[in-house]
Structure formats: structure tokens, C-alpha cells
Coordinates of N, CA and C in Angstrom, one line a residue:
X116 N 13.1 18.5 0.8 CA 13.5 17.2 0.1 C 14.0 17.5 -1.3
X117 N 15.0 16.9 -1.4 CA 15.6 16.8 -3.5 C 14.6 16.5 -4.0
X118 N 14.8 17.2 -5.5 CA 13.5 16.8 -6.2 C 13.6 15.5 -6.3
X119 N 15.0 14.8 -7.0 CA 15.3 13.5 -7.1 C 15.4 12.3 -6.3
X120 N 14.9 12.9 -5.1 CA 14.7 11.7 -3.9 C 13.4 10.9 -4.3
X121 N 13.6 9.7 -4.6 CA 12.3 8.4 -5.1 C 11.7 7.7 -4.3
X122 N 10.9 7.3 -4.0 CA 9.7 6.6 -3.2 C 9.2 5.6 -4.4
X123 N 8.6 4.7 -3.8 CA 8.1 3.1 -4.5 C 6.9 3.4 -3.9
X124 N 5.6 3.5 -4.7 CA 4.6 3.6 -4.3 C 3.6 2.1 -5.0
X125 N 2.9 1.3 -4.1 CA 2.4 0.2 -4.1 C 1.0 -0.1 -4.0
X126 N 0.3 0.1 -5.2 CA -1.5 0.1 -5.0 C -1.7 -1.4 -5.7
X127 N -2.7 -2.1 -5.8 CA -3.5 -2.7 -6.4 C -5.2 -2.8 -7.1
X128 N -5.1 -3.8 -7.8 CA -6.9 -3.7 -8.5 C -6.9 -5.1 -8.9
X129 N -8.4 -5.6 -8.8 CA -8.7 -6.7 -9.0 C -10.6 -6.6 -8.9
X130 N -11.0 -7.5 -9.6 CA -12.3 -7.3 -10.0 C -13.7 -7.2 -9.5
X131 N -13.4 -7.7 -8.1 CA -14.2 -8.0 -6.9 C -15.4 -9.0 -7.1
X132 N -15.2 -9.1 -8.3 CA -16.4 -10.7 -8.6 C -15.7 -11.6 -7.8
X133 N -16.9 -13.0 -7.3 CA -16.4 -13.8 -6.2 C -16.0 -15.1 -7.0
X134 N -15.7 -14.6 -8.1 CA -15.0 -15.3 -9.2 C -13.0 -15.3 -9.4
X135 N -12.8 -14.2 -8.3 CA -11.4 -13.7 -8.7 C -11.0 -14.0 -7.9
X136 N -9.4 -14.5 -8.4 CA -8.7 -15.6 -7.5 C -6.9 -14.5 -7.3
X137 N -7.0 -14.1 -8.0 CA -6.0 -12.9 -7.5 C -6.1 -11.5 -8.0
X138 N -5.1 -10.6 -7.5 CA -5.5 -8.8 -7.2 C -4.0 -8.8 -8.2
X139 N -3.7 -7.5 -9.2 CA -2.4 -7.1 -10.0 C -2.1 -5.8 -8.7
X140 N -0.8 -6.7 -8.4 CA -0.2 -5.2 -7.8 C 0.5 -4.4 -8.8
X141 N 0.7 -3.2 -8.6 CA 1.3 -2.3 -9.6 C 2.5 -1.5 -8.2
X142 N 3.9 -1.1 -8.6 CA 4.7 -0.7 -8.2 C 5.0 0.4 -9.4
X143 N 5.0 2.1 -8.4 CA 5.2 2.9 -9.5 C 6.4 3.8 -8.7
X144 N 7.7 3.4 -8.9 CA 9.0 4.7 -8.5 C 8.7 6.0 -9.4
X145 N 8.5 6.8 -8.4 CA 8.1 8.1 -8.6 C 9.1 9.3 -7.9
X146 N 9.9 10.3 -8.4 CA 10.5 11.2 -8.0 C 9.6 12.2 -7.0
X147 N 10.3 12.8 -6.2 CA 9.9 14.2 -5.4 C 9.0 15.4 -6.5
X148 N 9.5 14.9 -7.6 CA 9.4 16.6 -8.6 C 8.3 15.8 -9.9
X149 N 7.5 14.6 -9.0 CA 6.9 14.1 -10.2 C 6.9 13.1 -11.3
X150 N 8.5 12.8 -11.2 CA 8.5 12.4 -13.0 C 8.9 11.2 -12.5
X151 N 8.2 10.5 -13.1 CA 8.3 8.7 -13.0 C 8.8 8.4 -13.5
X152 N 9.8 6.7 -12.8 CA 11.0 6.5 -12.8 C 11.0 4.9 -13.0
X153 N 10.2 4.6 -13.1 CA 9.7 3.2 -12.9 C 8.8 2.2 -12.7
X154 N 7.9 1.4 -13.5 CA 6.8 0.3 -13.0 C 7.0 -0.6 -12.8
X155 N 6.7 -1.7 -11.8 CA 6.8 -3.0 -11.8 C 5.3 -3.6 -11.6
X156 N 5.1 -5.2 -12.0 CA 3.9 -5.9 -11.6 C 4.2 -6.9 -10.5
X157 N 3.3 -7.1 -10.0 CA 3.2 -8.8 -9.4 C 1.6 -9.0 -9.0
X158 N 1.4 -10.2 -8.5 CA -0.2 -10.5 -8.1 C 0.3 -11.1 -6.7
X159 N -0.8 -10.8 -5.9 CA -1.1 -11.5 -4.4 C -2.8 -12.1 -4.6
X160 N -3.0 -12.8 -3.7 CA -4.2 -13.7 -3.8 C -5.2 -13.0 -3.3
X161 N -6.2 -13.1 -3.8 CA -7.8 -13.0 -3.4 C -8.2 -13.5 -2.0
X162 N -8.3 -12.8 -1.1 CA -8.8 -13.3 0.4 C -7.4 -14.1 1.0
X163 N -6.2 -14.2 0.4 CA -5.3 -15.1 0.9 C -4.3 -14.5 2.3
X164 N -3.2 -14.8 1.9 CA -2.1 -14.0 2.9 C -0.6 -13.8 2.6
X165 N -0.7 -14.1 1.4 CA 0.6 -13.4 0.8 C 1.1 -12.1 0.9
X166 N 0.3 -11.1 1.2 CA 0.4 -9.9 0.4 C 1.8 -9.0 0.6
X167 N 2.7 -9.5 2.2 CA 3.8 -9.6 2.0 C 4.8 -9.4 1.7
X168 N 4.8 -10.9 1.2 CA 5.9 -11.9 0.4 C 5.5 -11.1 -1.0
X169 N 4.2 -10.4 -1.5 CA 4.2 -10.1 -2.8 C 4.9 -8.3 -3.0
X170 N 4.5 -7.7 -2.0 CA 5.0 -6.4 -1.6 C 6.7 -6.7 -1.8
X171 N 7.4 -7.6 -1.1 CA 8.4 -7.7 -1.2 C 9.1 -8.8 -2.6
X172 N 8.2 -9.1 -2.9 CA 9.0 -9.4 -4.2 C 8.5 -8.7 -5.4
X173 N 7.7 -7.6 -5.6 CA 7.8 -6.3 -6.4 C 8.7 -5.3 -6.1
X174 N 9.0 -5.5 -4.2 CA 10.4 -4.4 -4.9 C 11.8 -4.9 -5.3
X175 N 11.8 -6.3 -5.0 CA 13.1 -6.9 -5.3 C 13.2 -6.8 -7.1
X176 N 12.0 -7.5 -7.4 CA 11.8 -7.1 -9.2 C 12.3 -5.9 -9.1
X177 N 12.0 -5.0 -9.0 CA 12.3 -3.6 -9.4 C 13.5 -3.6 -9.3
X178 N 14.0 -3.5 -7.8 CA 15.6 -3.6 -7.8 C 16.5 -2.0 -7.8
X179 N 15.5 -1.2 -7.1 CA 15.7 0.2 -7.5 C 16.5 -0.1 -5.6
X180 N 17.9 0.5 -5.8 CA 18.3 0.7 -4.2 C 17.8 2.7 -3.9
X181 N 17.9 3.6 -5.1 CA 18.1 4.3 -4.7 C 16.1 4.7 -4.3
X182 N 15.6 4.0 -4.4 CA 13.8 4.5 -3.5 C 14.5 4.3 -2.0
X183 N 14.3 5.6 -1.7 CA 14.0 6.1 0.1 C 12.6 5.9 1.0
X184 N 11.7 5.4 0.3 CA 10.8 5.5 0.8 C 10.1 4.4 -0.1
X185 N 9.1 3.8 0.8 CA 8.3 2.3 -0.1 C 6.8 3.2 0.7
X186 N 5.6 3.3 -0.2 CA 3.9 4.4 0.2 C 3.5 2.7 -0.2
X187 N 1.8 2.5 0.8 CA 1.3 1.0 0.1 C 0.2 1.6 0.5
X188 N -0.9 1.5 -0.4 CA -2.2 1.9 -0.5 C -2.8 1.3 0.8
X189 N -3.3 1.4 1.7 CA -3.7 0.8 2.9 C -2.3 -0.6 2.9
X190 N -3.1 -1.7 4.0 CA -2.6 -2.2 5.0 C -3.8 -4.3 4.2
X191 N -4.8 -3.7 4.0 CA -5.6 -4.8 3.9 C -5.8 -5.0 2.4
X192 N -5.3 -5.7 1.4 CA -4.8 -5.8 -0.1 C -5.9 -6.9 -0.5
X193 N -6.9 -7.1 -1.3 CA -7.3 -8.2 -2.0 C -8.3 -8.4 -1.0
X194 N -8.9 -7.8 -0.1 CA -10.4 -8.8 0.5 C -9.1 -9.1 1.4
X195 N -8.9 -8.5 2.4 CA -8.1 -8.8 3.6 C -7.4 -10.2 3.7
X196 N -6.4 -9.4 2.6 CA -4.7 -10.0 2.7 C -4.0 -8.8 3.4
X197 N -3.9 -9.2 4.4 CA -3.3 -8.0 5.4 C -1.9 -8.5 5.2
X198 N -1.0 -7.2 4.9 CA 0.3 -6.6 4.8 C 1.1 -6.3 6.1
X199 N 1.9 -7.3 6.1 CA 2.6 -6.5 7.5 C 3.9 -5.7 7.2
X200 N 3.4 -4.7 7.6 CA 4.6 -3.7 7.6 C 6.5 -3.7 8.2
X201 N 6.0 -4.6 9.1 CA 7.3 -4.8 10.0 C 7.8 -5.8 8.7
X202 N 7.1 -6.8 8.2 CA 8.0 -7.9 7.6 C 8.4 -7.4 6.1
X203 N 7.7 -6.2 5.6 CA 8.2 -5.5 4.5 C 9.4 -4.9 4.9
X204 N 9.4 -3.6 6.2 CA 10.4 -3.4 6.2 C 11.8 -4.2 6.6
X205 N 11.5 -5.2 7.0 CA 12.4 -6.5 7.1 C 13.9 -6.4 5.9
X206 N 13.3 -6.4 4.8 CA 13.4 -6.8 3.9 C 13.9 -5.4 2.9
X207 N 13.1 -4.7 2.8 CA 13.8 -3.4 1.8 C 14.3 -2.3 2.4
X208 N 14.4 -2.7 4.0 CA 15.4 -1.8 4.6 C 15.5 -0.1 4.6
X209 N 13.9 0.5 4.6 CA 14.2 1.4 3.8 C 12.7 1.7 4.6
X210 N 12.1 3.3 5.1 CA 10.9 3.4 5.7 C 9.7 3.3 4.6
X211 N 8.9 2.4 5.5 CA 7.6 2.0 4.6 C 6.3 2.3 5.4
X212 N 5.4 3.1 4.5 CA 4.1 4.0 5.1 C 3.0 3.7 4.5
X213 N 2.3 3.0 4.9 CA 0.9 2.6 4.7 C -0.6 4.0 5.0
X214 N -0.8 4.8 3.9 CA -1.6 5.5 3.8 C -3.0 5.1 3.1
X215 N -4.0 5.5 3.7 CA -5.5 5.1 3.7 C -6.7 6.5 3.2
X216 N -7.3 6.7 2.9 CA -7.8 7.8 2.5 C -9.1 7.7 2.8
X217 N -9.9 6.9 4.4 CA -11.1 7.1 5.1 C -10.5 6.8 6.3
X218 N -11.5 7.6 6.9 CA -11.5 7.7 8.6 C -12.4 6.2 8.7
X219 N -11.7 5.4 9.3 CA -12.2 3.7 9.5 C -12.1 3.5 11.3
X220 N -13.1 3.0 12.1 CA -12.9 2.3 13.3 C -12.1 1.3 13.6
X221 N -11.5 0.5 12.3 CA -10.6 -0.8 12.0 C -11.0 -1.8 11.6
X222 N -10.5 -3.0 11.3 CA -11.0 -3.7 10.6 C -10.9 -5.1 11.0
X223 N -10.9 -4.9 12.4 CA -11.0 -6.4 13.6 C -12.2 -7.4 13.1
X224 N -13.2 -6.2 13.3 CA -14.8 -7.0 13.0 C -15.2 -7.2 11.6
X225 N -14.9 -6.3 10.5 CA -14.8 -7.0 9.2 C -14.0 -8.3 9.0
X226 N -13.1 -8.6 9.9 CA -11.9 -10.0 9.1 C -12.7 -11.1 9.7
X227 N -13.4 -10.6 11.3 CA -13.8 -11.9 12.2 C -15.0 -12.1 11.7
X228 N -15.9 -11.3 10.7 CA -16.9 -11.5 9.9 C -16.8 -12.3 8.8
X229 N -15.6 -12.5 8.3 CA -15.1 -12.9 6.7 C -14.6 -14.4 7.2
X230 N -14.0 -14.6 8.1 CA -12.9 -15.3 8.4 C -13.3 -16.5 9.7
X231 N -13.0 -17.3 9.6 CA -13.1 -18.5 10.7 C -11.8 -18.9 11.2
X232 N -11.8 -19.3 12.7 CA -10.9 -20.7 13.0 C -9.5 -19.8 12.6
X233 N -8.7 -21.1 12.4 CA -7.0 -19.9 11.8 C -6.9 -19.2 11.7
X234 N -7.7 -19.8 10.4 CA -7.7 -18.1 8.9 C -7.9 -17.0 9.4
X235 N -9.0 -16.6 10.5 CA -9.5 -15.6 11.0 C -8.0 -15.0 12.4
X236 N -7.4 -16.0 12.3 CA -6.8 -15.5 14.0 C -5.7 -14.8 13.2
X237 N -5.0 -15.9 12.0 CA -3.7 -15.3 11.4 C -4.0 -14.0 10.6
X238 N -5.0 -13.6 10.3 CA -5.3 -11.9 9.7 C -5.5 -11.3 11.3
X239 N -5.9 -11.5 11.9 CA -6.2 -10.8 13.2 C -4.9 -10.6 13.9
X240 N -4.0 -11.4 14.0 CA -2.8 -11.4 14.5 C -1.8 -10.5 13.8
X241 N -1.9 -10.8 12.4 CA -0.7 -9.9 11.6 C -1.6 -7.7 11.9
X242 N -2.9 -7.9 11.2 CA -3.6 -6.9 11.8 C -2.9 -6.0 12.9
X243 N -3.4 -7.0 14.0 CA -3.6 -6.1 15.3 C -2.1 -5.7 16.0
X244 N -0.7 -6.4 14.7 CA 0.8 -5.9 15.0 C 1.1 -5.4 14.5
X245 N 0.3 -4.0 13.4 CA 0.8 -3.3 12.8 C 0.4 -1.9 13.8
X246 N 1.6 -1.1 13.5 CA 1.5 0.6 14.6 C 0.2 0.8 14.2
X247 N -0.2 1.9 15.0 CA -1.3 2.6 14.9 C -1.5 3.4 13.4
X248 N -2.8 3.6 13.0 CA -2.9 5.1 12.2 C -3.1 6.8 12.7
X249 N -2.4 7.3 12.0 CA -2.7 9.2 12.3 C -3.0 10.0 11.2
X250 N -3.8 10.7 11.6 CA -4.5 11.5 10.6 C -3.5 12.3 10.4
X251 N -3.3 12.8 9.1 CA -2.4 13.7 8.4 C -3.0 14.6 7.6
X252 N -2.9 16.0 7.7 CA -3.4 16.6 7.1 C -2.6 17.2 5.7
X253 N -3.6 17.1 4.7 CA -2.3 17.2 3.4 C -3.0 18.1 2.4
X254 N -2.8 19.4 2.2 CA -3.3 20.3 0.8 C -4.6 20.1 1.3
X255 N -5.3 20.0 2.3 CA -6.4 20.4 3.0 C -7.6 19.2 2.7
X256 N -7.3 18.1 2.6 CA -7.6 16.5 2.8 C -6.9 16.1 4.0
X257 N -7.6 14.9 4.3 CA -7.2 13.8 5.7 C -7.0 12.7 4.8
X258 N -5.4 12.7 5.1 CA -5.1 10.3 4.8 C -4.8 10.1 6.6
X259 N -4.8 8.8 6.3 CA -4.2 8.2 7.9 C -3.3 7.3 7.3
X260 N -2.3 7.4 8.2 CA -0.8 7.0 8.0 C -0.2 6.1 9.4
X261 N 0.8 4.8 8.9 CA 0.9 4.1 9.4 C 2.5 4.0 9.1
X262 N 3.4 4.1 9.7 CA 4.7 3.8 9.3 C 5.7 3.0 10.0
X263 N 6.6 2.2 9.7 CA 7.8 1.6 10.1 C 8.7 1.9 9.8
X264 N 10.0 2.1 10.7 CA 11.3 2.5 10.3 C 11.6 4.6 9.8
X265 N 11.4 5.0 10.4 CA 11.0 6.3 10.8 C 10.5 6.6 11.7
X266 N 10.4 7.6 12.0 CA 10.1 9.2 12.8 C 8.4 9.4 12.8
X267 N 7.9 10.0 13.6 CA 7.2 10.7 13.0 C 6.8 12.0 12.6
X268 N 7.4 12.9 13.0 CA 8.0 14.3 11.9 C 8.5 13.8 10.6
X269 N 9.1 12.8 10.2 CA 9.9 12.3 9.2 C 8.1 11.5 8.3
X270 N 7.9 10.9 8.9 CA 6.6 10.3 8.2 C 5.9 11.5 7.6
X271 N 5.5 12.2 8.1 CA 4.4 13.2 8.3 C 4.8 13.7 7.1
X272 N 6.1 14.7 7.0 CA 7.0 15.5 5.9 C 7.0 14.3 4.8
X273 N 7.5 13.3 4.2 CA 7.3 12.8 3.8 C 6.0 12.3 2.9
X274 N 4.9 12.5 3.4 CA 3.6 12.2 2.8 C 3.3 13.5 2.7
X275 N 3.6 14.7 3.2 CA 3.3 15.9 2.6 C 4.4 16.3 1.3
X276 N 4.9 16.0 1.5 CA 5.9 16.2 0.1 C 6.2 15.7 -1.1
X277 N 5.6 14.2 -0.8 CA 5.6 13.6 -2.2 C 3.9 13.6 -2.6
X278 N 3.1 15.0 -2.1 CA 1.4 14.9 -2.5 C 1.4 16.3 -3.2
X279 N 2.0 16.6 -4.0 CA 1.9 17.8 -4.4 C 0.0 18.3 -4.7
X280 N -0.5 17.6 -5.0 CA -2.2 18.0 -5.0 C -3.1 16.5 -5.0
X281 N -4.5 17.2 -4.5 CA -5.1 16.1 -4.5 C -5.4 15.2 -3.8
X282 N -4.6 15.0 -2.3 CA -4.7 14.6 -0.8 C -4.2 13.0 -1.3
X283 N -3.5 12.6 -2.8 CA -3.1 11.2 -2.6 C -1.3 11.6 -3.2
X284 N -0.7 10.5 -2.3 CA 0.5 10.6 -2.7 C 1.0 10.6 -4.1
X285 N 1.8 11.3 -4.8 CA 2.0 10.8 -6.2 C 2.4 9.2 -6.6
X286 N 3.3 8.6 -5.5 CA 3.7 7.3 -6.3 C 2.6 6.5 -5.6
X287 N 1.3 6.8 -5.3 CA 0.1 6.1 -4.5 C -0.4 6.4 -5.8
X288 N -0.6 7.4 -6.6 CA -1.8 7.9 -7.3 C -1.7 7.2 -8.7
X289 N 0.4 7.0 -8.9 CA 0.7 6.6 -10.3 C 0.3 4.9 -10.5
X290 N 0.8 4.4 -9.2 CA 0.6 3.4 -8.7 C -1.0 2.5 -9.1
X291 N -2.3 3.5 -8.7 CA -3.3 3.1 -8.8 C -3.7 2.9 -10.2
X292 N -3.1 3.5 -10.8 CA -3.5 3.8 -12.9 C -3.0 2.7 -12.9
X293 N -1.4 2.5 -12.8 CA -0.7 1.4 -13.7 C -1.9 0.1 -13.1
X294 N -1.9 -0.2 -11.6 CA -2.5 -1.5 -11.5 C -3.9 -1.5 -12.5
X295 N -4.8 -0.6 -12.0 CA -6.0 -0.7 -13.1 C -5.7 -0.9 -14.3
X296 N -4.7 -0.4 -15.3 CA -4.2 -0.4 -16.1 C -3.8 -2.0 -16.9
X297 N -3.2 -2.4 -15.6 CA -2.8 -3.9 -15.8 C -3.2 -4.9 -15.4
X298 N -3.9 -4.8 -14.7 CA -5.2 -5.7 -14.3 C -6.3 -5.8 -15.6
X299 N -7.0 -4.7 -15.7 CA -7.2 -4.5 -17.3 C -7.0 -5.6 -18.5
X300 N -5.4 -5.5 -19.0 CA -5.1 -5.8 -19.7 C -5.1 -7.3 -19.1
X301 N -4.3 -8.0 -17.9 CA -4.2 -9.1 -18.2 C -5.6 -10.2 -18.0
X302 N -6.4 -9.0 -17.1 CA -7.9 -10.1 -17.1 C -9.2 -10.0 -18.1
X303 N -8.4 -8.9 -18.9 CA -9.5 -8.4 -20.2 C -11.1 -8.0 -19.6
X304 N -11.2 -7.6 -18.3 CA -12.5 -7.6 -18.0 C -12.9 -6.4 -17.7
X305 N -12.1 -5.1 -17.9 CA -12.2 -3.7 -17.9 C -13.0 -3.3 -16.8
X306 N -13.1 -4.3 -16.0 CA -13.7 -3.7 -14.5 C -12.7 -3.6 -13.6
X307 N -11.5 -3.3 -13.5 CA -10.1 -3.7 -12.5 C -10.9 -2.6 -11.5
X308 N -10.1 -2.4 -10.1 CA -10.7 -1.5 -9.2 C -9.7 -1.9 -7.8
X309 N -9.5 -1.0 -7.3 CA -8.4 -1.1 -6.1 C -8.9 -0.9 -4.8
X310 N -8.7 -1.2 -4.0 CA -9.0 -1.4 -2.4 C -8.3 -0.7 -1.5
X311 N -9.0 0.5 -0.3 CA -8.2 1.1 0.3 C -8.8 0.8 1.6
X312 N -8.7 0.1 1.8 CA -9.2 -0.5 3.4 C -7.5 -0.5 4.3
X313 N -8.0 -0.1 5.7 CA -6.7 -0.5 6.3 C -6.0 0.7 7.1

């Protein structure tokens, strides 16, 4: 891979008190060779189902054509606002990989535990139509990886290449600071904290 080939990497944080009504996403374009290229913000809701519509209007904000690759910290954002992958790649046209960093049985029985009636079917539904996850082995850590619009030899190389150390992707890793970072600042509550469920 060029060093200068860019990826959009997409974490969040939000406070987990049952006081908090939305999560700061953070968008961090990050080069092959490290050197960051870009931040964006947006917020998705607390337990809602945007998360989306919010994925995809952080990278429209951004506005970067030349990111090859869109990384999103798990799949379940904010207290399961489940992300669907297919309707991201809809939209930025470009392969998007949902990496996780625990070995999970899934998270059918967490949402049907949280969730009633609708609420519970329409997370179950978006859920249960995203691809499978696979373990990937990276600088001698396990993530599990979920991708759309790609390969999977292409997935694989790709999450090994943009992790130079430390078993988390760089624009996953840059991504996690900025949201803490800015969650931080705009809820002043210096407990921000991000979610890897999914």
C-alpha cells in the first residue's frame, strides 16, 4: 500500500450516565505512513437509530474523495444504535470495515434485553443484515472484522496495514482520542468513553 493512501476512521464517546442523550462521533483521515490528515465531528443519539445517517453525514462534512477506505469502531454506537454497513456504503461508495476488539457471541440477546416491541425488532433487523465477523490476526492481537464493498484478502491487508502497532487501526486509534477529546470539551464532564460492542 502507498504511504499516502487515506482511510476515515470513525470512533465515538459519550458518558454512559442514564442522563446522556447523545454520543460525539469523531472522524479521524489518517494516512498509510501515519500522519493525519483530517478531523471531523458529529453526534448520534443515545439508545436511538441514527447512527447511520450520522456515519454518513461525518463523512460528507469531511468531504475528503481521496479516503479509500471508511474503519468504524464496532457496528453497535451509543447503547445499540446499530450502524448498518450496507447503508453507509450506499452512500460513500468506497469499502467500509467495522472492526471490534473482543471475541463477542453477538449481540441479539443484549438489544432483546434493552429493547421492546419495534424498537427491539428494528435494531434486530438492521443487526442481523450486517455480514458476518472474522477474526484477524494483527502484530499478534485478535480484532474481528466486518466489511462491505471488498474482498476478503483486500479486507484483511487493509486492517493489517493501516495497524502499524498495538492491534488497533491507526485512524480507529486517532479517531478514539479526538472523540474523547471532544466529547470532553463539549459536555465538560471529563468522563467521555467510547463503545466497542459489535
Amino acid at each position: 500500500m502507498k504511504p499516502g493512501t487515506r482511510a476515515l476512521g470513525v470512533a465515538e464517546s459519550y458518558d454512559g450516565s442514564d442522563e446522556a442523550t447523545d454520543s460525539t462521533l469523531a472522524g479521524a483521515v489518517v494516512r498509510a505512513d501515519r500522519v493525519v490528515d483530517g478531523v471531523g465531528f458529529e453526534r448520534c443519539t443515545v439508545g436511538g437509530t441514527d447512527a447511520t445517517e450520522s456515519v454518513r453525514a461525518l463523512t460528507d462534512r469531511l468531504a475528503r474523495e481521496d479516503v479509500r477506505y471508511v474503519f468504524l469502531a464496532g457496528i453497535a454506537l451509543a447503547w445499540y444504535n446499530v450502524a448498518d454497513l450496507h447503508g453507509v456504503y450506499e452512500v460513500v461508495e468506497r469499502p467500509v470495515l467495522s472492526v471490534s476488539f473482543e471475541e463477542s457471541t453477538g449481540l441479539d440477546d443484549a438489544i432483546a434485553a434493552a429493547f421492546d416491541g419495534a424498537e427491539r425488532e428494528r435494531r434486530l433487523a438492521i443487526y442481523r443484515d450486517q455480514p458476518p465477523r472474522h477474526r484477524v490476526a494483527v502484530d499478534g492481537d485478535d480484532v474481528y472484522v466486518r466489511w462491505v464493498g471488498t474482498d476478503e484478502d483486500t479486507a484483511r491487508r487493509v486492517v493489517r496495514e493501516f495497524t502499524p502497532a498495538g492491534g488497533r487501526p491507526e485512524p480507529l486509534r486517532v479517531a478514539r482520542l479526538a472523540a474523547r477529546a471532544g466529547h470532553e470539551y463539549r459536555c465538560g464532564d471529563g468522563s467521555g468513553r467510547e463503545t466497542r460492542k459489535g
